[in-house]
Amino acid sequence: MKIAIFGTGYVGLVSGVCLSEIGHEVICVDVDKNKIEKLKNGIPTIHENGLKKLLSKNIKSESISFTDDASFAVKKSKVIFIAVGTPENNDGTANMVYVNKVSETIGKNINGYKVIINKSTMPVGSAKKVDKIISNQIDKRQMELDFDVVSNPEFLKEGKAIDDFMYPDRIVIGTSSLKAKKIMRDLYKPLISNDTSKLITMSNESAEMTKYAANAMLATKISFINEMSRICENIGANINDVRLGIGTDERIGFKFIYPGVGYGGSCFPKDVKALAKIAQNNNYNSLLIDAVDKINKNQKINFLNRILVKADKVKSKIVTIWGLAFKPDTDDVREAPSIYIVKGLIKKGIKVQCHDPIASSNFKNELSKKELEFITFYDKPYQALDDSSMLIMLTEWNEYKQLKLKLMSTKMKNKIVFDGRNIYDRDRLEKQKFEYYEVGV
Ligand code: NAD
């Protein structure tokens, strides 16, 4: 099948590479010429496990190509994915400027029946809006052309995106068109083998809502355990024990009830807020969803405050941060707790020595020139501990999981560890005379 994909970010690029791998002919389009140049040369513009290999392979076999010529891509394709960003507006709604622009381009260039797939996360009602924008452009051209807009939200996880795309739990397809439904089935057939139960079809609105509901559910679980962690801190209980106590109940389970410094990333924060706005704009004031967002913000504030209280009591005004990415195995720092924590430390005049295996370069773009004067980035985690008063671990990369306590003792001015992900062994640290602070204890 000939496919065009607009947007070569985390979703567009992974989708493009995977769809080319399963035998489709894919043209990826982006307005960022720099990205297109790199991708044409087989250089991935994001970090994702396994991406580089699949990208090179499919460029070689000419199954995937990259262009900034949107008109060419639309004309050549039967199926067009919209996978551009839908970031947060100031009022919490989703910014649809990029989606609208792509829809206009499609309407200006469409030359026969096509299926337009809304892959980006878009507010409920967006399929109708995309349909209208395309129709208006076709009307302007005084032509009559048929097309369908399908809502097909993406559920991949950064860091495991290729596997998630290749082996999906489910594929949600929102459309009322039988013709489009059949094309969607053919498109995804290689991914589901004969397990058609994985294809869940529904209306456009329900598919759009499904994506928000999924992210809101996951964020709610995180905020739930984080709220429990705050109560534990205040009453002298230990959230790690409480987690074991509840997770073993199979009605509850362990997934997504891990206490920490709060969720980040390009999806949960913006999608939770956008869902609250969608509800509000449709005469419903969400109680739970608003609270999920507030708890998450407070989690970061509380963790920073605990660090600042301790920092006030020690002589060295240098601290170390391990982990800048919003989670392990990605270079994405959008809305990462590290941004809030580092900015808060700098505001107090504290110098920060940072390490992250791959996200430092993206992190630098989140800070002002003035803020960057307070930060030094290191290639090796233990180098970042020289003369430091405390280690603050924010992303549970594998390389941070076993602490070399003896080495740390020789490097650090004070033996203090703040663990934003509750991964270290308190007994082991305390035996070596480290002060250990974690969430919810
Ligand atoms: P991203 O910011 O990484 O990439 C977006 C890309 O779109 C950029 O490369 C940008 O240059 C390009 N673009 C903007 N306007 C364009 C245009 N007119 N034509 C062509 N390209 C254009 O975004 P992302 O993280 O891939 O997210 C894309 C969408 O998918 C969002 O709606 C997001 O909420 C959703 N989503 C993201 C994830 C994730 O893990 N990142 C998971 C599921 C869903």
mmCIF file of N, CA, C and O in Angstrom, residues 289-349:
data_model
loop_
_atom_site.group_PDB
_atom_site.id
_atom_site.type_symbol
_atom_site.label_atom_id
_atom_site.label_comp_id
_atom_site.label_asym_id
_atom_site.label_seq_id
_atom_site.Cartn_x
_atom_site.Cartn_y
_atom_site.Cartn_z
ATOM 1 N N ILE A 289 -9.936 14.104 36.949
ATOM 2 C CA ILE A 289 -8.856 14.429 36.008
ATOM 3 C C ILE A 289 -8.108 15.681 36.452
ATOM 4 O O ILE A 289 -6.878 15.763 36.371
ATOM 5 N N ASP A 290 -8.854 16.663 36.939
ATOM 6 C CA ASP A 290 -8.191 17.875 37.461
ATOM 7 C C ASP A 290 -7.279 17.520 38.626
ATOM 8 O O ASP A 290 -6.174 18.035 38.749
ATOM 9 N N ALA A 291 -7.752 16.631 39.484
ATOM 10 C CA ALA A 291 -6.964 16.251 40.665
ATOM 11 C C ALA A 291 -5.696 15.493 40.258
ATOM 12 O O ALA A 291 -4.634 15.693 40.850
ATOM 13 N N VAL A 292 -5.807 14.671 39.228
ATOM 14 C CA VAL A 292 -4.647 13.898 38.759
ATOM 15 C C VAL A 292 -3.520 14.854 38.376
ATOM 16 O O VAL A 292 -2.351 14.672 38.739
ATOM 17 N N ASP A 293 -3.893 15.898 37.661
ATOM 18 C CA ASP A 293 -2.909 16.889 37.219
ATOM 19 C C ASP A 293 -2.315 17.636 38.420
ATOM 20 O O ASP A 293 -1.100 17.822 38.519
ATOM 21 N N LYS A 294 -3.175 18.032 39.341
ATOM 22 C CA LYS A 294 -2.697 18.789 40.517
ATOM 23 C C LYS A 294 -1.755 17.941 41.370
ATOM 24 O O LYS A 294 -0.721 18.407 41.836
ATOM 25 N N ILE A 295 -2.142 16.690 41.600
ATOM 26 C CA ILE A 295 -1.292 15.800 42.419
ATOM 27 C C ILE A 295 0.085 15.664 41.768
ATOM 28 O O ILE A 295 1.117 15.695 42.433
ATOM 29 N N ASN A 296 0.083 15.548 40.436
ATOM 30 C CA ASN A 296 1.365 15.380 39.742
ATOM 31 C C ASN A 296 2.255 16.604 39.919
ATOM 32 O O ASN A 296 3.458 16.483 40.149
ATOM 33 N N LYS A 297 1.640 17.781 39.807
ATOM 34 C CA LYS A 297 2.426 19.017 40.004
ATOM 35 C C LYS A 297 2.960 19.062 41.429
ATOM 36 O O LYS A 297 4.130 19.365 41.663
ATOM 37 N N ASN A 298 2.099 18.757 42.384
ATOM 38 C CA ASN A 298 2.511 18.819 43.788
ATOM 39 C C ASN A 298 3.619 17.830 44.114
ATOM 40 O O ASN A 298 4.434 18.067 44.993
ATOM 41 N N GLN A 299 3.613 16.714 43.409
ATOM 42 C CA GLN A 299 4.628 15.690 43.664
ATOM 43 C C GLN A 299 6.030 16.245 43.384
ATOM 44 O O GLN A 299 6.959 16.015 44.131
ATOM 45 N N LYS A 300 6.124 16.992 42.280
ATOM 46 C CA LYS A 300 7.425 17.584 41.926
ATOM 47 C C LYS A 300 7.790 18.673 42.934
ATOM 48 O O LYS A 300 8.931 18.772 43.379
ATOM 49 N N ILE A 301 6.785 19.481 43.297
ATOM 50 C CA ILE A 301 7.029 20.584 44.242
ATOM 51 C C ILE A 301 7.517 20.019 45.573
ATOM 52 O O ILE A 301 8.496 20.478 46.152
ATOM 53 N N ASN A 302 6.831 18.967 46.049
ATOM 54 C CA ASN A 302 7.180 18.373 47.344
ATOM 55 C C ASN A 302 8.594 17.807 47.329
ATOM 56 O O ASN A 302 9.364 18.000 48.273
ATOM 57 N N PHE A 303 8.944 17.124 46.241
ATOM 58 C CA PHE A 303 10.282 16.514 46.157
ATOM 59 C C PHE A 303 11.349 17.610 46.150
ATOM 60 O O PHE A 303 12.347 17.519 46.869
ATOM 61 N N LEU A 304 11.115 18.669 45.363
ATOM 62 C CA LEU A 304 12.079 19.775 45.313
ATOM 63 C C LEU A 304 12.213 20.427 46.690
ATOM 64 O O LEU A 304 13.332 20.712 47.138
ATOM 65 N N ASN A 305 11.091 20.645 47.360
ATOM 66 C CA ASN A 305 11.157 21.282 48.686
ATOM 67 C C ASN A 305 11.982 20.470 49.666
ATOM 68 O O ASN A 305 12.763 21.015 50.438
ATOM 69 N N ARG A 306 11.808 19.156 49.626
ATOM 70 C CA ARG A 306 12.582 18.297 50.535
ATOM 71 C C ARG A 306 14.085 18.431 50.234
ATOM 72 O O ARG A 306 14.908 18.476 51.135
ATOM 73 N N ILE A 307 14.404 18.510 48.938
ATOM 74 C CA ILE A 307 15.822 18.660 48.551
ATOM 75 C C ILE A 307 16.350 20.011 49.040
ATOM 76 O O ILE A 307 17.448 20.098 49.609
ATOM 77 N N LEU A 308 15.550 21.055 48.846
ATOM 78 C CA LEU A 308 16.025 22.406 49.200
ATOM 79 C C LEU A 308 16.245 22.551 50.706
ATOM 80 O O LEU A 308 17.195 23.197 51.145
ATOM 81 N N VAL A 309 15.372 21.928 51.486
ATOM 82 C CA VAL A 309 15.536 21.981 52.951
ATOM 83 C C VAL A 309 16.891 21.372 53.327
ATOM 84 O O VAL A 309 17.652 21.916 54.120
ATOM 85 N N LYS A 310 17.203 20.244 52.700
ATOM 86 C CA LYS A 310 18.477 19.560 52.992
ATOM 87 C C LYS A 310 19.650 20.389 52.462
ATOM 88 O O LYS A 310 20.680 20.540 53.141
ATOM 89 N N ALA A 311 19.487 20.926 51.258
ATOM 90 C CA ALA A 311 20.585 21.689 50.633
ATOM 91 C C ALA A 311 20.964 22.892 51.481
ATOM 92 O O ALA A 311 22.127 23.303 51.507
ATOM 93 N N ASP A 312 19.983 23.430 52.171
ATOM 94 C CA ASP A 312 20.206 24.586 53.038
ATOM 95 C C ASP A 312 21.140 24.252 54.191
ATOM 96 O O ASP A 312 21.830 25.112 54.720
ATOM 97 N N LYS A 313 21.117 22.977 54.567
ATOM 98 C CA LYS A 313 21.869 22.563 55.768
ATOM 99 C C LYS A 313 23.289 22.089 55.458
ATOM 100 O O LYS A 313 24.031 21.769 56.377
ATOM 101 N N VAL A 314 23.624 21.980 54.186
ATOM 102 C CA VAL A 314 24.983 21.498 53.868
ATOM 103 C C VAL A 314 25.821 22.632 53.290
ATOM 104 O O VAL A 314 25.281 23.603 52.753
ATOM 105 N N LYS A 315 27.132 22.446 53.399
ATOM 106 C CA LYS A 315 28.046 23.528 53.004
ATOM 107 C C LYS A 315 28.153 23.666 51.482
ATOM 108 O O LYS A 315 28.011 24.745 50.928
ATOM 109 N N SER A 316 28.410 22.529 50.825
ATOM 110 C CA SER A 316 28.655 22.573 49.373
ATOM 111 C C SER A 316 27.370 22.924 48.633
ATOM 112 O O SER A 316 26.326 22.321 48.861
ATOM 113 N N LYS A 317 27.442 23.901 47.765
ATOM 114 C CA LYS A 317 26.244 24.293 46.994
ATOM 115 C C LYS A 317 26.310 23.684 45.590
ATOM 116 O O LYS A 317 25.958 24.312 44.596
ATOM 117 N N ILE A 318 26.802 22.460 45.547
ATOM 118 C CA ILE A 318 26.838 21.715 44.280
ATOM 119 C C ILE A 318 26.022 20.440 44.475
ATOM 120 O O ILE A 318 26.206 19.734 45.465
ATOM 121 N N VAL A 319 25.112 20.161 43.560
ATOM 122 C CA VAL A 319 24.376 18.896 43.638
ATOM 123 C C VAL A 319 24.494 18.164 42.303
ATOM 124 O O VAL A 319 24.812 18.762 41.277
ATOM 125 N N THR A 320 24.211 16.880 42.343
ATOM 126 C CA THR A 320 24.303 16.056 41.129
ATOM 127 C C THR A 320 22.930 15.535 40.744
ATOM 128 O O THR A 320 22.194 15.041 41.608
ATOM 129 N N ILE A 321 22.613 15.647 39.470
ATOM 130 C CA ILE A 321 21.373 15.032 38.975
ATOM 131 C C ILE A 321 21.743 13.893 38.047
ATOM 132 O O ILE A 321 22.511 14.075 37.096
ATOM 133 N N TRP A 322 21.194 12.725 38.319
ATOM 134 C CA TRP A 322 21.311 11.604 37.386
ATOM 135 C C TRP A 322 19.932 11.407 36.746
ATOM 136 O O TRP A 322 18.947 11.181 37.460
ATOM 137 N N GLY A 323 19.890 11.496 35.424
ATOM 138 C CA GLY A 323 18.640 11.237 34.712
ATOM 139 C C GLY A 323 17.888 12.507 34.381
ATOM 140 O O GLY A 323 17.361 13.178 35.259
ATOM 141 N N LEU A 324 17.859 12.826 33.095
ATOM 142 C CA LEU A 324 17.155 14.029 32.632
ATOM 143 C C LEU A 324 15.940 13.666 31.768
ATOM 144 O O LEU A 324 14.953 14.404 31.734
ATOM 145 N N ALA A 325 16.014 12.538 31.073
ATOM 146 C CA ALA A 325 14.894 12.099 30.224
ATOM 147 C C ALA A 325 13.666 11.838 31.104
ATOM 148 O O ALA A 325 13.804 11.516 32.284
ATOM 149 N N PHE A 326 12.471 11.964 30.532
ATOM 150 C CA PHE A 326 11.281 11.798 31.372
ATOM 151 C C PHE A 326 11.079 10.351 31.801
ATOM 152 O O PHE A 326 10.369 10.067 32.760
ATOM 153 N N LYS A 327 11.731 9.441 31.085
ATOM 154 C CA LYS A 327 11.778 8.029 31.518
ATOM 155 C C LYS A 327 12.979 7.371 30.845
ATOM 156 O O LYS A 327 13.551 7.958 29.919
ATOM 157 N N PRO A 328 13.363 6.166 31.268
ATOM 158 C CA PRO A 328 14.535 5.543 30.658
ATOM 159 C C PRO A 328 14.299 5.171 29.198
ATOM 160 O O PRO A 328 13.139 5.052 28.765
ATOM 161 N N ASP A 329 15.373 4.986 28.468
ATOM 162 C CA ASP A 329 15.351 4.509 27.077
ATOM 163 C C ASP A 329 14.773 5.492 26.082
ATOM 164 O O ASP A 329 14.319 5.100 25.001
ATOM 165 N N THR A 330 14.724 6.753 26.446
ATOM 166 C CA THR A 330 14.333 7.772 25.467
ATOM 167 C C THR A 330 15.200 9.011 25.680
ATOM 168 O O THR A 330 15.760 9.199 26.769
ATOM 169 N N ASP A 331 15.319 9.818 24.629
ATOM 170 C CA ASP A 331 16.032 11.096 24.771
ATOM 171 C C ASP A 331 15.035 12.241 24.915
ATOM 172 O O ASP A 331 15.378 13.403 24.842
ATOM 173 N N ASP A 332 13.763 11.900 25.112
ATOM 174 C CA ASP A 332 12.690 12.906 25.205
ATOM 175 C C ASP A 332 12.686 13.522 26.612
ATOM 176 O O ASP A 332 12.615 12.800 27.605
ATOM 177 N N VAL A 333 12.751 14.843 26.665
ATOM 178 C CA VAL A 333 12.733 15.501 27.985
ATOM 179 C C VAL A 333 11.493 16.373 28.148
ATOM 180 O O VAL A 333 11.369 17.097 29.138
ATOM 181 N N ARG A 334 10.563 16.282 27.201
ATOM 182 C CA ARG A 334 9.391 17.157 27.297
ATOM 183 C C ARG A 334 8.643 16.915 28.617
ATOM 184 O O ARG A 334 8.324 15.788 28.950
ATOM 185 N N GLU A 335 8.443 18.005 29.360
ATOM 186 C CA GLU A 335 7.734 17.952 30.653
ATOM 187 C C GLU A 335 8.388 17.020 31.675
ATOM 188 O O GLU A 335 7.726 16.542 32.612
ATOM 189 N N ALA A 336 9.670 16.723 31.481
ATOM 190 C CA ALA A 336 10.357 15.819 32.429
ATOM 191 C C ALA A 336 10.448 16.495 33.792
ATOM 192 O O ALA A 336 10.714 17.697 33.867
ATOM 193 N N PRO A 337 10.255 15.739 34.883
ATOM 194 C CA PRO A 337 10.417 16.324 36.222
ATOM 195 C C PRO A 337 11.787 16.986 36.392
ATOM 196 O O PRO A 337 11.932 17.948 37.139
ATOM 197 N N SER A 338 12.803 16.464 35.680
ATOM 198 C CA SER A 338 14.153 17.033 35.799
ATOM 199 C C SER A 338 14.154 18.532 35.498
ATOM 200 O O SER A 338 14.916 19.284 36.113
ATOM 201 N N ILE A 339 13.339 18.977 34.581
ATOM 202 C CA ILE A 339 13.332 20.402 34.207
ATOM 203 C C ILE A 339 12.893 21.235 35.412
ATOM 204 O O ILE A 339 13.543 22.224 35.770
ATOM 205 N N TYR A 340 11.818 20.796 36.050
ATOM 206 C CA TYR A 340 11.304 21.534 37.215
ATOM 207 C C TYR A 340 12.322 21.529 38.358
ATOM 208 O O TYR A 340 12.591 22.553 38.982
ATOM 209 N N ILE A 341 12.892 20.364 38.613
ATOM 210 C CA ILE A 341 13.828 20.225 39.746
ATOM 211 C C ILE A 341 15.090 21.062 39.485
ATOM 212 O O ILE A 341 15.531 21.831 40.356
ATOM 213 N N VAL A 342 15.651 20.936 38.297
ATOM 214 C CA VAL A 342 16.900 21.661 38.004
ATOM 215 C C VAL A 342 16.662 23.171 38.052
ATOM 216 O O VAL A 342 17.438 23.917 38.654
ATOM 217 N N LYS A 343 15.580 23.634 37.457
ATOM 218 C CA LYS A 343 15.284 25.077 37.486
ATOM 219 C C LYS A 343 15.119 25.573 38.923
ATOM 220 O O LYS A 343 15.574 26.653 39.277
ATOM 221 N N GLY A 344 14.459 24.765 39.743
ATOM 222 C CA GLY A 344 14.230 25.133 41.147
ATOM 223 C C GLY A 344 15.532 25.229 41.927
ATOM 224 O O GLY A 344 15.704 26.103 42.778
ATOM 225 N N LEU A 345 16.472 24.340 41.622
ATOM 226 C CA LEU A 345 17.775 24.362 42.305
ATOM 227 C C LEU A 345 18.571 25.596 41.887
ATOM 228 O O LEU A 345 19.147 26.296 42.714
ATOM 229 N N ILE A 346 18.550 25.861 40.580
ATOM 230 C CA ILE A 346 19.307 27.006 40.049
ATOM 231 C C ILE A 346 18.781 28.314 40.640
ATOM 232 O O ILE A 346 19.555 29.208 40.984
ATOM 233 N N LYS A 347 17.472 28.411 40.782
ATOM 234 C CA LYS A 347 16.852 29.621 41.359
ATOM 235 C C LYS A 347 17.426 29.928 42.737
ATOM 236 O O LYS A 347 17.473 31.072 43.167
ATOM 237 N N LYS A 348 17.831 28.883 43.451
ATOM 238 C CA LYS A 348 18.393 29.068 44.795
ATOM 239 C C LYS A 348 19.908 29.232 44.740
ATOM 240 O O LYS A 348 20.593 29.126 45.761
ATOM 241 N N GLY A 349 20.456 29.382 43.544
ATOM 242 C CA GLY A 349 21.896 29.606 43.400
ATOM 243 C C GLY A 349 22.728 28.341 43.533
ATOM 244 O O GLY A 349 23.945 28.404 43.737
#
